[in-house]
Coordinates of C-alpha atoms in Angstrom, one line a residue:
Chain A
M1 CA -24.3 -8.3 -28.0
P2 CA -23.7 -12.1 -27.8
Q3 CA -27.4 -12.7 -28.4
L4 CA -27.1 -10.8 -31.6
L5 CA -24.2 -12.8 -32.7
S6 CA -25.4 -16.3 -32.0
P7 CA -27.4 -16.8 -35.3
L8 CA -24.2 -16.0 -37.2
L9 CA -22.1 -18.5 -35.3
A10 CA -21.1 -21.7 -36.9
D11 CA -18.4 -23.9 -35.3
A12 CA -16.1 -20.9 -34.6
V13 CA -16.6 -17.2 -34.1
P14 CA -15.3 -15.5 -37.3
E15 CA -12.0 -13.9 -36.9
A16 CA -13.3 -10.5 -37.9
V17 CA -15.9 -10.5 -35.1
L18 CA -13.2 -11.5 -32.6
T19 CA -11.0 -8.6 -33.7
I20 CA -13.9 -6.2 -33.3
L21 CA -14.6 -7.6 -29.9
K22 CA -10.9 -7.3 -29.0
F23 CA -10.9 -3.6 -29.8
G24 CA -14.2 -3.1 -28.1
F25 CA -12.7 -4.7 -25.0
L26 CA -9.6 -2.5 -25.1
A27 CA -11.8 0.6 -25.6
L28 CA -13.8 -0.4 -22.5
V29 CA -10.5 -0.7 -20.5
Y30 CA -9.5 2.8 -21.6
L31 CA -12.9 4.2 -20.9
F32 CA -12.4 2.9 -17.3
L33 CA -8.9 4.4 -17.0
W34 CA -10.2 7.7 -18.4
Q35 CA -13.0 7.8 -15.8
V36 CA -10.5 7.0 -13.0
V37 CA -8.3 9.9 -14.2
R38 CA -11.3 12.2 -14.1
V39 CA -12.1 11.2 -10.5
V40 CA -8.5 11.7 -9.6
M41 CA -8.5 15.2 -11.1
L42 CA -11.6 16.1 -9.2
E43 CA -9.9 14.7 -6.0
L44 CA -6.8 16.8 -6.6
R45 CA -8.7 20.1 -7.4
P46 CA -10.7 20.6 -4.2
A47 CA -7.7 19.5 -2.3
S48 CA -7.4 23.1 -1.1
V49 CA -10.5 22.3 1.1
G50 CA -9.0 19.2 2.5
G51 CA -5.3 20.3 2.5
R52 CA -5.9 22.8 5.2
S53 CA -2.3 22.7 6.6
K54 CA -1.5 25.9 4.7
N55 CA -4.3 27.7 6.3
S56 CA -4.1 26.3 9.8
P57 CA -1.9 28.8 11.6
P58 CA -3.9 31.9 10.7
V59 CA -7.2 30.1 11.2
V60 CA -7.1 31.0 14.8
K61 CA -8.8 34.3 14.3
R62 CA -8.5 36.7 17.2
T63 CA -12.2 37.4 17.3
K64 CA -14.8 36.3 19.8
N65 CA -14.3 32.6 18.9
R66 CA -10.8 32.5 20.2
A67 CA -9.3 29.0 20.2
A68 CA -8.2 27.7 23.6
R69 CA -4.6 27.3 24.4
I70 CA -2.5 25.3 26.8
R71 CA 0.6 26.6 28.5
I72 CA 3.3 24.4 30.0
I73 CA 3.9 25.1 33.7
E74 CA 6.2 22.2 34.5
P75 CA 8.9 21.2 33.8
S76 CA 10.3 24.6 34.4
A77 CA 12.7 24.2 31.4
H78 CA 9.7 24.5 29.1
S79 CA 7.6 26.7 31.3
G80 CA 5.6 29.3 29.4
E81 CA 5.5 27.4 26.0
T82 CA 2.0 27.7 24.6
F83 CA 0.1 25.6 22.1
T84 CA -3.1 26.5 20.4
V85 CA -5.9 23.9 20.4
G86 CA -7.1 25.0 16.9
Q87 CA -7.6 21.3 16.1
E88 CA -6.7 18.2 17.9
I89 CA -3.4 18.1 19.6
T90 CA -1.7 15.0 21.0
I91 CA 0.7 15.0 23.9
G92 CA 3.3 12.3 24.4
R93 CA 6.9 11.2 24.1
G94 CA 6.6 10.0 20.6
G95 CA 7.8 12.2 17.8
A96 CA 4.4 11.9 16.1
C97 CA 2.7 14.0 18.9
T98 CA 1.9 17.6 18.5
V99 CA 3.4 18.4 21.8
V100 CA 6.5 16.2 22.2
I101 CA 7.6 15.7 25.8
A102 CA 10.4 13.3 25.1
N103 CA 12.3 13.8 28.4
D104 CA 9.3 13.0 30.6
E105 CA 9.9 9.4 31.6
F106 CA 6.5 9.1 33.2
A107 CA 4.6 10.0 30.1
S108 CA 3.6 7.4 27.4
T109 CA 4.4 7.5 23.7
I110 CA 1.0 8.9 22.8
H111 CA -0.3 10.0 26.2
A112 CA -3.4 12.0 25.7
R113 CA -5.2 14.3 23.3
I114 CA -6.8 17.7 23.7
F115 CA -9.3 18.7 21.1
P116 CA -12.0 21.3 20.5
S117 CA -15.6 20.3 20.1
N118 CA -18.2 23.1 19.4
E119 CA -17.5 25.5 22.3
D120 CA -15.8 23.0 24.6
V121 CA -12.2 21.9 25.0
L122 CA -12.0 18.2 25.8
V123 CA -9.2 16.0 27.1
E124 CA -9.0 12.3 26.6
D125 CA -6.4 9.9 28.0
L126 CA -5.2 7.6 25.2
G127 CA -4.5 4.6 27.5
S128 CA -1.3 6.0 29.0
R129 CA 0.5 4.0 31.7
N130 CA 0.3 6.7 34.4
G131 CA -3.0 8.3 33.5
T132 CA -3.9 11.9 32.9
L133 CA -4.9 14.1 35.8
V134 CA -7.1 17.2 35.8
N135 CA -6.6 19.3 38.8
G136 CA -5.0 16.4 40.6
T137 CA -7.7 13.8 39.8
A138 CA -7.2 11.0 37.3
I139 CA -9.7 11.2 34.5
Q140 CA -11.9 8.5 33.0
G141 CA -13.0 8.9 29.4
I142 CA -13.4 12.4 27.9
V143 CA -13.4 15.4 30.3
A144 CA -14.3 19.0 29.4
L145 CA -11.7 21.6 30.5
S146 CA -12.3 25.2 31.6
H147 CA -10.0 28.2 32.0
G148 CA -7.3 27.7 34.6
D149 CA -7.6 23.9 34.8
Q150 CA -4.3 22.2 35.3
V151 CA -3.7 19.0 33.4
Q152 CA -0.9 16.6 34.2
F153 CA 0.7 14.1 31.8
G154 CA 3.5 12.1 33.5
Q155 CA 5.5 14.9 35.2
T156 CA 4.4 17.5 32.7
V157 CA 1.8 20.0 33.9
V158 CA -0.1 22.4 31.6
E159 CA -2.6 25.1 32.3
V160 CA -5.7 25.7 30.1
I161 CA -6.2 29.2 28.8
R162 CA -9.5 30.1 27.2
Chain B
M1 CA -19.2 15.0 -0.4
R2 CA -18.7 11.5 1.0
Q3 CA -21.8 10.4 -1.1
K4 CA -20.1 11.7 -4.2
L5 CA -16.9 9.8 -3.4
R6 CA -18.7 6.5 -2.8
N7 CA -20.9 6.9 -5.9
A8 CA -17.8 7.5 -8.0
E9 CA -16.4 4.3 -6.6
L10 CA -19.6 2.4 -7.4
R11 CA -19.7 3.8 -10.9
L12 CA -16.1 2.8 -11.6
G13 CA -16.8 -0.6 -10.0
L14 CA -19.6 -1.3 -12.4
L15 CA -17.2 -0.6 -15.3
V16 CA -14.7 -3.0 -13.7
V17 CA -17.5 -5.7 -13.5
L18 CA -18.3 -5.1 -17.1
I19 CA -14.6 -5.3 -18.2
T20 CA -13.9 -8.5 -16.2
T21 CA -17.0 -10.3 -17.4
S22 CA -16.5 -9.4 -21.0
G23 CA -12.9 -10.5 -20.8
Y24 CA -14.0 -13.8 -19.4
L25 CA -16.6 -14.1 -22.2
L26 CA -14.0 -13.2 -24.9
V27 CA -11.7 -16.0 -23.6
Q28 CA -14.5 -18.5 -24.0
L29 CA -15.7 -17.2 -27.4
A30 CA -12.2 -17.6 -28.8
D31 CA -12.6 -21.3 -28.1
K32 CA -16.1 -22.0 -29.2
P33 CA -19.1 -19.9 -30.4
K34 CA -21.2 -20.5 -27.3
L35 CA -21.9 -18.4 -24.3
P36 CA -20.1 -20.1 -21.4
S37 CA -22.6 -22.0 -19.2
D38 CA -21.1 -20.4 -16.0
L39 CA -21.2 -16.8 -17.4
W40 CA -24.1 -15.7 -15.1
L41 CA -22.6 -17.4 -12.1
F42 CA -19.3 -15.6 -12.9
L43 CA -21.1 -12.2 -13.3
G44 CA -22.9 -12.8 -10.0
V45 CA -19.6 -13.7 -8.2
V46 CA -17.8 -10.6 -9.5
I47 CA -20.7 -8.3 -8.5
A48 CA -20.9 -9.9 -5.1
L49 CA -17.2 -9.5 -4.4
Y50 CA -17.0 -5.9 -5.5
G51 CA -20.3 -5.1 -3.8
A52 CA -19.2 -6.6 -0.5
A53 CA -15.9 -4.6 -0.6
H54 CA -17.7 -1.4 -1.7
F55 CA -20.5 -1.5 0.9
A56 CA -18.0 -2.3 3.6
V57 CA -16.2 0.9 2.6
R58 CA -19.5 2.8 2.6
R59 CA -20.0 1.7 6.2
L60 CA -16.5 1.6 7.6
A61 CA -14.5 4.3 5.7
P62 CA -17.0 6.5 3.9
N63 CA -14.5 9.3 3.3
A64 CA -11.8 7.1 1.8
N65 CA -10.2 7.6 -1.6
P66 CA -12.6 6.5 -4.3
V67 CA -10.2 5.2 -7.0
L68 CA -8.1 2.7 -5.0
L69 CA -10.7 0.0 -4.8
P70 CA -11.7 0.2 -8.5
L71 CA -8.1 0.2 -9.7
A72 CA -7.2 -2.9 -7.5
A73 CA -10.4 -4.6 -8.7
F74 CA -9.5 -3.9 -12.3
L75 CA -6.0 -5.3 -12.0
N76 CA -7.4 -8.3 -10.1
G77 CA -10.0 -8.8 -12.8
I78 CA -7.6 -8.6 -15.7
G79 CA -5.3 -11.0 -13.9
F80 CA -8.1 -13.4 -13.3
V81 CA -9.1 -13.3 -17.0
V82 CA -5.6 -14.1 -18.0
I83 CA -5.2 -16.9 -15.4
S84 CA -8.6 -18.4 -16.4
R85 CA -7.3 -18.5 -19.9
L86 CA -4.0 -20.2 -18.9
D87 CA -5.3 -22.8 -16.4
R88 CA -8.8 -23.5 -15.2
D89 CA -7.6 -25.1 -11.9
L90 CA -5.5 -22.1 -11.0
A91 CA -8.4 -19.8 -11.9
R92 CA -10.7 -21.7 -9.4
N93 CA -8.1 -21.3 -6.7
Q94 CA -7.5 -17.6 -7.6
A95 CA -11.3 -17.0 -7.3
A96 CA -11.2 -18.5 -3.8
W97 CA -8.2 -16.4 -2.9
T98 CA -9.9 -13.3 -4.2
A99 CA -12.8 -14.0 -1.9
A100 CA -10.3 -14.5 1.0
G101 CA -8.7 -11.2 0.0
V102 CA -11.9 -9.3 0.0
A103 CA -12.7 -10.8 3.4
A104 CA -9.3 -9.7 4.6
F105 CA -10.0 -6.2 3.2
I106 CA -13.3 -5.9 5.1
I107 CA -11.8 -7.4 8.3
T108 CA -8.9 -4.9 8.2
L109 CA -11.2 -2.0 7.7
A110 CA -13.4 -3.2 10.6
L111 CA -10.5 -3.9 13.0
V112 CA -8.3 -0.9 12.3
R113 CA -10.7 1.9 13.1
R114 CA -7.9 4.4 13.8
I115 CA -4.5 4.1 12.2
R116 CA -2.7 5.3 15.4
T117 CA -3.7 2.1 17.2
L118 CA -1.2 0.4 15.0
E119 CA 1.6 2.8 16.1
R120 CA 1.2 1.6 19.6
Y121 CA 1.9 -2.1 18.9
R122 CA 5.0 -1.4 16.9
Y123 CA 7.3 -3.9 18.8
T124 CA 4.6 -6.6 18.7
F125 CA 4.4 -6.2 14.9
L126 CA 8.2 -6.2 14.7
F127 CA 8.3 -9.5 16.6
I128 CA 5.6 -11.2 14.6
G129 CA 7.1 -9.8 11.4
I130 CA 10.6 -11.3 12.1
I131 CA 9.0 -14.6 13.1
A132 CA 7.1 -14.6 9.8
V133 CA 10.3 -14.0 7.9
L134 CA 12.1 -16.8 9.7
L135 CA 9.1 -19.3 9.7
P136 CA 9.9 -21.0 6.3
L137 CA 13.4 -21.9 7.7
V138 CA 11.9 -24.0 10.4
P139 CA 12.5 -27.7 9.5
K140 CA 9.4 -29.7 8.6
L141 CA 7.2 -26.5 8.6
G142 CA 9.0 -24.7 5.8
K143 CA 8.8 -25.9 2.2
E144 CA 11.0 -25.2 -0.8
I145 CA 9.0 -24.6 -4.0
N146 CA 10.7 -23.7 -7.3
G147 CA 14.0 -23.4 -5.6
A148 CA 13.0 -20.7 -3.0
R149 CA 12.3 -21.7 0.5
L150 CA 9.6 -19.1 1.4
W151 CA 6.7 -21.4 2.0
V152 CA 5.0 -22.7 5.1
G153 CA 2.8 -25.7 4.7
I154 CA 0.1 -26.6 7.2
G155 CA -1.9 -29.6 6.0
P156 CA -2.9 -29.0 2.3
L157 CA -2.5 -25.3 2.6
N158 CA 0.7 -23.5 1.5
F159 CA 1.3 -19.9 2.2
Q160 CA 4.1 -17.3 2.2
P161 CA 4.4 -15.7 5.6
G162 CA 6.8 -13.2 4.0
E163 CA 3.9 -11.5 2.4
A164 CA 2.4 -10.7 5.8
A165 CA 5.8 -9.8 7.1
K166 CA 6.3 -6.9 4.6
V167 CA 3.1 -5.2 5.9
L168 CA 4.0 -5.8 9.6
L169 CA 7.6 -4.5 9.2
V170 CA 6.5 -1.4 7.4
I171 CA 4.2 -0.6 10.4
F172 CA 7.3 -1.0 12.6
F173 CA 9.6 1.0 10.4
A174 CA 7.1 3.9 10.2
A175 CA 6.5 4.0 14.0
Y176 CA 10.3 3.7 14.6
L177 CA 11.3 6.4 12.1
V178 CA 8.7 8.9 13.4
D179 CA 10.4 8.6 16.8
K180 CA 13.9 8.6 15.7
R181 CA 13.9 10.8 12.6
E182 CA 15.4 13.9 14.3
L183 CA 18.4 11.8 15.5
L184 CA 18.7 10.1 12.1
A185 CA 18.5 13.4 10.2
S186 CA 21.1 15.1 12.2
G187 CA 24.4 14.5 10.4
T188 CA 27.8 14.6 12.1
R189 CA 30.3 13.9 9.3
K190 CA 30.6 15.8 6.1
F191 CA 32.1 14.5 3.0
G192 CA 31.8 17.3 0.5
R193 CA 28.1 17.9 0.0
L194 CA 27.1 14.6 1.6
I195 CA 26.3 14.8 5.3
L196 CA 26.7 11.3 6.9
P197 CA 24.7 10.3 10.0
D198 CA 26.4 9.3 13.1
P199 CA 27.5 5.6 12.7
K200 CA 25.6 4.5 15.7
H201 CA 22.3 5.6 14.1
L202 CA 23.0 3.3 11.1
G203 CA 21.9 0.4 13.3
P204 CA 18.4 0.0 11.9
L205 CA 19.6 0.2 8.2
L206 CA 22.2 -2.4 8.9
L207 CA 19.7 -4.6 10.7
V208 CA 17.3 -4.5 7.7
W209 CA 20.3 -5.1 5.4
G210 CA 21.1 -8.2 7.5
I211 CA 17.5 -9.5 7.3
S212 CA 17.5 -9.0 3.5
I213 CA 20.8 -10.9 3.2
L214 CA 19.4 -13.6 5.3
I215 CA 16.3 -13.9 3.1
M216 CA 18.5 -14.0 0.1
V217 CA 21.0 -16.6 1.4
R218 CA 18.8 -18.9 3.4
Q219 CA 15.5 -18.6 1.4
K220 CA 17.0 -17.9 -2.0
D221 CA 14.4 -15.3 -2.6
L222 CA 16.0 -12.4 -4.4
G223 CA 12.8 -10.5 -5.1
S224 CA 11.7 -10.2 -1.4
A225 CA 15.2 -9.3 -0.3
L226 CA 15.4 -6.5 -2.8
L227 CA 11.9 -5.4 -1.9
F228 CA 12.5 -5.2 1.9
F229 CA 15.7 -3.3 1.5
T230 CA 14.4 -0.8 -1.1
V231 CA 11.3 -0.1 0.9
F232 CA 13.2 0.5 4.1
S233 CA 15.8 2.8 2.4
T234 CA 13.0 4.8 0.8
M235 CA 11.2 5.2 4.1
L236 CA 14.4 6.3 5.8
Y237 CA 14.8 8.9 3.0
I238 CA 11.1 10.1 3.3
A239 CA 11.5 10.4 7.1
T240 CA 14.8 12.3 7.2
D241 CA 15.0 14.0 3.8
R242 CA 18.7 13.0 3.7
V243 CA 20.0 11.8 0.3
S244 CA 23.0 10.2 2.2
Y245 CA 20.7 7.3 3.2
L246 CA 19.9 6.6 -0.4
V247 CA 23.6 6.6 -1.2
I248 CA 24.5 4.4 1.8
G249 CA 21.6 2.1 0.9
G250 CA 22.8 1.9 -2.7
V251 CA 26.3 1.1 -1.6
L252 CA 25.0 -1.7 0.7
F253 CA 22.8 -3.0 -2.1
I254 CA 25.7 -3.1 -4.5
G255 CA 27.8 -4.9 -1.9
G256 CA 25.0 -7.4 -1.2
A257 CA 24.4 -8.0 -4.9
T258 CA 28.1 -8.6 -5.6
I259 CA 28.3 -11.1 -2.8
A260 CA 25.2 -12.8 -4.0
Y261 CA 26.6 -12.9 -7.5
Q262 CA 29.8 -14.6 -6.3
L263 CA 28.1 -17.1 -4.1
F264 CA 25.1 -18.3 -6.1
D265 CA 24.8 -20.0 -9.5
H266 CA 21.2 -18.9 -9.9
V267 CA 22.1 -15.2 -9.6
Q268 CA 24.9 -15.6 -12.2
T269 CA 22.4 -17.3 -14.5
R270 CA 19.9 -14.5 -14.0
V271 CA 22.5 -11.9 -14.9
S272 CA 23.9 -13.8 -17.9
T273 CA 20.4 -14.5 -19.4
W274 CA 19.6 -10.8 -18.9
I275 CA 22.6 -9.7 -20.9
D276 CA 22.2 -12.3 -23.6
P277 CA 19.5 -15.0 -23.4
W278 CA 19.8 -16.2 -27.0
P279 CA 22.7 -18.7 -26.7
V280 CA 20.7 -20.5 -24.0
A281 CA 17.3 -19.9 -25.5
D282 CA 16.4 -23.6 -25.1
G283 CA 17.7 -23.9 -21.6
K284 CA 18.2 -21.4 -18.9
G285 CA 17.2 -18.5 -21.1
F286 CA 14.0 -20.2 -22.2
Q287 CA 11.6 -18.4 -19.9
I288 CA 12.8 -14.8 -20.7
V289 CA 13.1 -15.6 -24.4
Q290 CA 9.5 -16.9 -24.4
S291 CA 8.4 -13.7 -22.6
M292 CA 10.0 -11.7 -25.3
F293 CA 8.3 -13.8 -28.0
A294 CA 5.1 -13.1 -26.2
F295 CA 5.5 -9.4 -26.3
G296 CA 6.6 -9.6 -29.9
T297 CA 3.7 -11.8 -31.0
G298 CA 1.3 -9.4 -29.2
G299 CA 2.5 -6.4 -31.1
L300 CA 0.4 -3.3 -30.8
S301 CA -3.1 -4.6 -30.0
G302 CA -2.4 -8.3 -29.1
T303 CA -3.6 -11.5 -30.5
G304 CA -6.9 -11.2 -28.6
L305 CA -7.9 -12.9 -25.4
G306 CA -7.7 -16.7 -25.7
L307 CA -6.0 -16.5 -29.1
G308 CA -2.3 -16.4 -28.3
N309 CA 0.0 -19.0 -26.8
P310 CA 1.1 -17.5 -23.5
Q311 CA 0.9 -20.9 -21.8
Q312 CA 4.3 -21.5 -23.4
I313 CA 6.0 -19.2 -20.9
P314 CA 6.9 -21.1 -17.8
N315 CA 5.2 -19.5 -14.7
A316 CA 2.9 -17.4 -17.0
A317 CA 0.3 -17.1 -14.3
T318 CA 2.6 -15.8 -11.6
D319 CA 5.9 -14.1 -12.4
F320 CA 5.2 -13.7 -16.1
V321 CA 1.6 -12.6 -16.0
F322 CA 2.5 -9.3 -17.6
S323 CA 4.0 -11.1 -20.6
A324 CA 0.7 -13.0 -21.0
V325 CA -1.1 -9.7 -21.0
G326 CA 1.3 -8.3 -23.5
E327 CA 0.8 -11.2 -25.9
E328 CA -3.0 -11.3 -25.8
L329 CA -3.8 -7.6 -25.3
G330 CA -0.7 -6.2 -26.9
L331 CA 1.1 -3.0 -26.2
I332 CA -2.2 -1.1 -25.7
G333 CA -3.4 -3.6 -23.1
A334 CA 0.0 -3.8 -21.4
V335 CA 0.1 0.0 -21.2
A336 CA -3.4 0.0 -19.7
V337 CA -2.2 -2.3 -16.9
L338 CA 0.9 -0.2 -16.4
S339 CA -1.3 3.0 -16.2
A340 CA -3.6 1.3 -13.7
I341 CA -0.6 0.5 -11.5
L342 CA 0.7 4.0 -11.9
L343 CA -2.6 5.5 -10.9
L344 CA -2.8 3.1 -7.9
V345 CA 0.7 3.9 -6.7
G346 CA 0.3 7.6 -7.4
S347 CA -3.0 7.8 -5.5
S348 CA -1.3 6.0 -2.6
F349 CA 1.5 8.6 -2.5
N350 CA -1.1 11.3 -2.7
I351 CA -2.7 9.8 0.4
A352 CA 0.7 10.0 2.1
I353 CA 1.1 13.6 1.1
K354 CA -2.3 14.7 2.2
T355 CA -2.3 13.2 5.7
P356 CA -1.0 15.6 8.4
R357 CA 0.2 12.9 10.8
P358 CA 3.8 11.8 10.5
F359 CA 3.1 8.2 11.3
S360 CA 0.3 7.9 8.7
K361 CA 2.5 9.7 6.2
L362 CA 5.4 7.3 6.5
F363 CA 3.1 4.3 6.7
A364 CA 1.2 5.3 3.6
G365 CA 4.5 6.2 1.9
G366 CA 5.9 2.7 2.8
L367 CA 2.8 0.9 1.5
A368 CA 2.9 2.9 -1.7
T369 CA 6.6 2.0 -2.1
I370 CA 5.8 -1.7 -1.7
L371 CA 3.3 -1.6 -4.5
G372 CA 5.5 0.5 -6.8
V373 CA 8.8 -1.3 -6.2
Q374 CA 7.2 -4.7 -6.5
S375 CA 5.5 -3.8 -9.8
F376 CA 8.8 -2.4 -11.1
I377 CA 10.9 -5.4 -10.1
I378 CA 8.7 -7.9 -11.9
I379 CA 7.7 -5.8 -14.9
A380 CA 11.2 -4.7 -15.6
G381 CA 12.3 -8.3 -15.0
T382 CA 9.9 -9.7 -17.6
T383 CA 10.7 -7.0 -20.2
R384 CA 14.5 -7.5 -19.7
V385 CA 15.1 -4.0 -18.3
I386 CA 16.8 -5.5 -15.2
P387 CA 17.8 -9.1 -14.4
L388 CA 14.8 -11.2 -13.5
T389 CA 13.8 -11.6 -9.9
G390 CA 10.7 -13.5 -9.2
I391 CA 8.0 -11.6 -7.3
T392 CA 4.3 -11.2 -7.8
L393 CA 2.7 -8.4 -9.8
P394 CA 0.4 -6.8 -7.2
F395 CA -3.3 -7.9 -7.6
V396 CA -2.6 -9.4 -11.1
S397 CA -0.4 -12.4 -10.5
Y398 CA -1.8 -15.8 -9.3
G399 CA -0.9 -16.3 -5.6
G400 CA -3.0 -16.4 -2.5
S401 CA -0.7 -15.0 0.1
S402 CA 0.2 -12.1 -2.1
L403 CA -3.4 -11.3 -3.0
V404 CA -4.5 -11.3 0.6
A405 CA -1.6 -9.2 1.7
N406 CA -2.3 -6.7 -1.1
F407 CA -5.9 -6.4 -0.1
V408 CA -4.8 -5.7 3.5
I409 CA -2.5 -3.0 2.1
L410 CA -5.4 -1.5 0.2
A411 CA -7.6 -1.5 3.3
L412 CA -4.9 0.3 5.3
L413 CA -4.3 2.9 2.6
M414 CA -8.1 3.6 2.5
R415 CA -8.2 3.8 6.3
I416 CA -5.5 6.4 6.2
S417 CA -7.2 8.5 3.6
D418 CA -10.5 8.2 5.5
D419 CA -8.8 9.3 8.7
T420 CA -7.4 12.4 6.9
A421 CA -10.7 13.3 5.3
R422 CA -12.6 12.8 8.6
A423 CA -10.1 14.9 10.5
A424 CA -10.6 17.7 8.0
A425 CA -14.4 17.4 8.1
E426 CA -14.5 17.3 11.9
Q427 CA -13.0 20.7 12.0
P428 CA -15.7 23.1 12.9
S429 CA -17.2 24.6 9.8
R430 CA -16.8 28.1 11.2
T431 CA -13.1 27.9 10.3
A432 CA -13.9 27.0 6.8
H433 CA -16.2 30.0 6.5
A434 CA -13.8 32.3 8.2
L435 CA -11.2 31.7 5.5
P436 CA -10.7 34.5 3.1
Q437 CA -12.4 34.1 -0.3

């Protein structure tokens, strides 16, 4: 556009041209905003795919692909409480964890996570002070769990049910 | 899916590059009928900056929200055009700060790979944050500029550590509130429909109130004080769902504001020029009156870039940048800037709503509140909706510390949205197929 204008130009750009350019500029700005709104709308619509929370509880279909669970053994006050490893669960004293063990003074704020991967159930210590034990042995890195394994975080012990 | 998100971001980015460059061109054309000699350099720099940020996102956070970066770049670009029109020297600095901001954006994305790493260092962040707030008060190190002591000067470089503090303290608040929200939400006293929390749990609210008062009294920075306090009260409300905290926060705010009004001349001036600036239009009310003239001159579609006189407003590049936009781009342009801010803040809150993790939720909510409240304080101040309190308009105003801090906020929000989308994608696809319909 500027190239087209240049032969017309004397010592100042004519006011009319500047006015046209001004409205062109504003139009461009609104074109941008309109495009943003379109993307936002697209973002919001398939939110049902991303916003899975609604679907999460019944997702654990009781078919052959049964999600693993963990059951608390110790402390006895919470014995028998069961959590489904449908997606990643975190264990720790912090209120942000899926399984909050606030009274366990030997556990860390975010102690460990247990998560499914394909057909496996894995546990990873998240840098806790006292470590995570599987069947009495402290783990390094990510460890696969099988049915009946006992996992210890601080003084809390859970059993894996698959 | 992620390709689609990033391609949308790229497409919107190209529009932003076009808008920024043509704005820059229009400013020059208003002056003389010649293409500016540095136009191609300018175009190259804008493309390089946006490209760097965009490709960093492609690598480091491929599932992140696609509109945050274009919206921030748009606001940043419009701000730069207006600043370049007001003061060439400031514009050169702002360009350097924008580059620093993009670098900070990329570094943040690279360092913070998982948002919960931040949760773990909450007390470290609290400690650094409080030091950052207090740093300008240290003799010799701290500097007073324009009557507010919120600067720290090291050699030729001046910066505002308070800008970093607001991000650090929001990390701490979010981590703290996630832990304590049950306690804070459980009320013990009832007054009618209002359930009041146990007084001993009011500690954190009072602490933040104290910090805000300190900032206000010692650093004479009303804007930051208001921002800190509002953001924390809002986060407390998000965490506990108790309206009583908003009421208590409001009462504490009114108390603090009344004390400030009694103690400080400059607060009284702000209020009196807000109610009626005309008797002192040549003196204390000059700035706000010039701002109103700017909006009036601008009218519906503005004078056109480079054709108004926004340089007559004192601090037009920082606090009053919105008035400069209003003069040269008119109501239509001002509404465009407002819409962009609205979309930015709205998308940020949407990120907070979507994420399943309580910490991320509160953290994103807090960051969104920072952007929203800050924009409100300064836009409402310059349009005389509330008394003026100086603070930067996110991404638009001139100011290095603020720009860098806002780019860090942007990176953190994008990290949270990437976390959420990745967690949803990592879910084995069988569950998605197993869903009815």
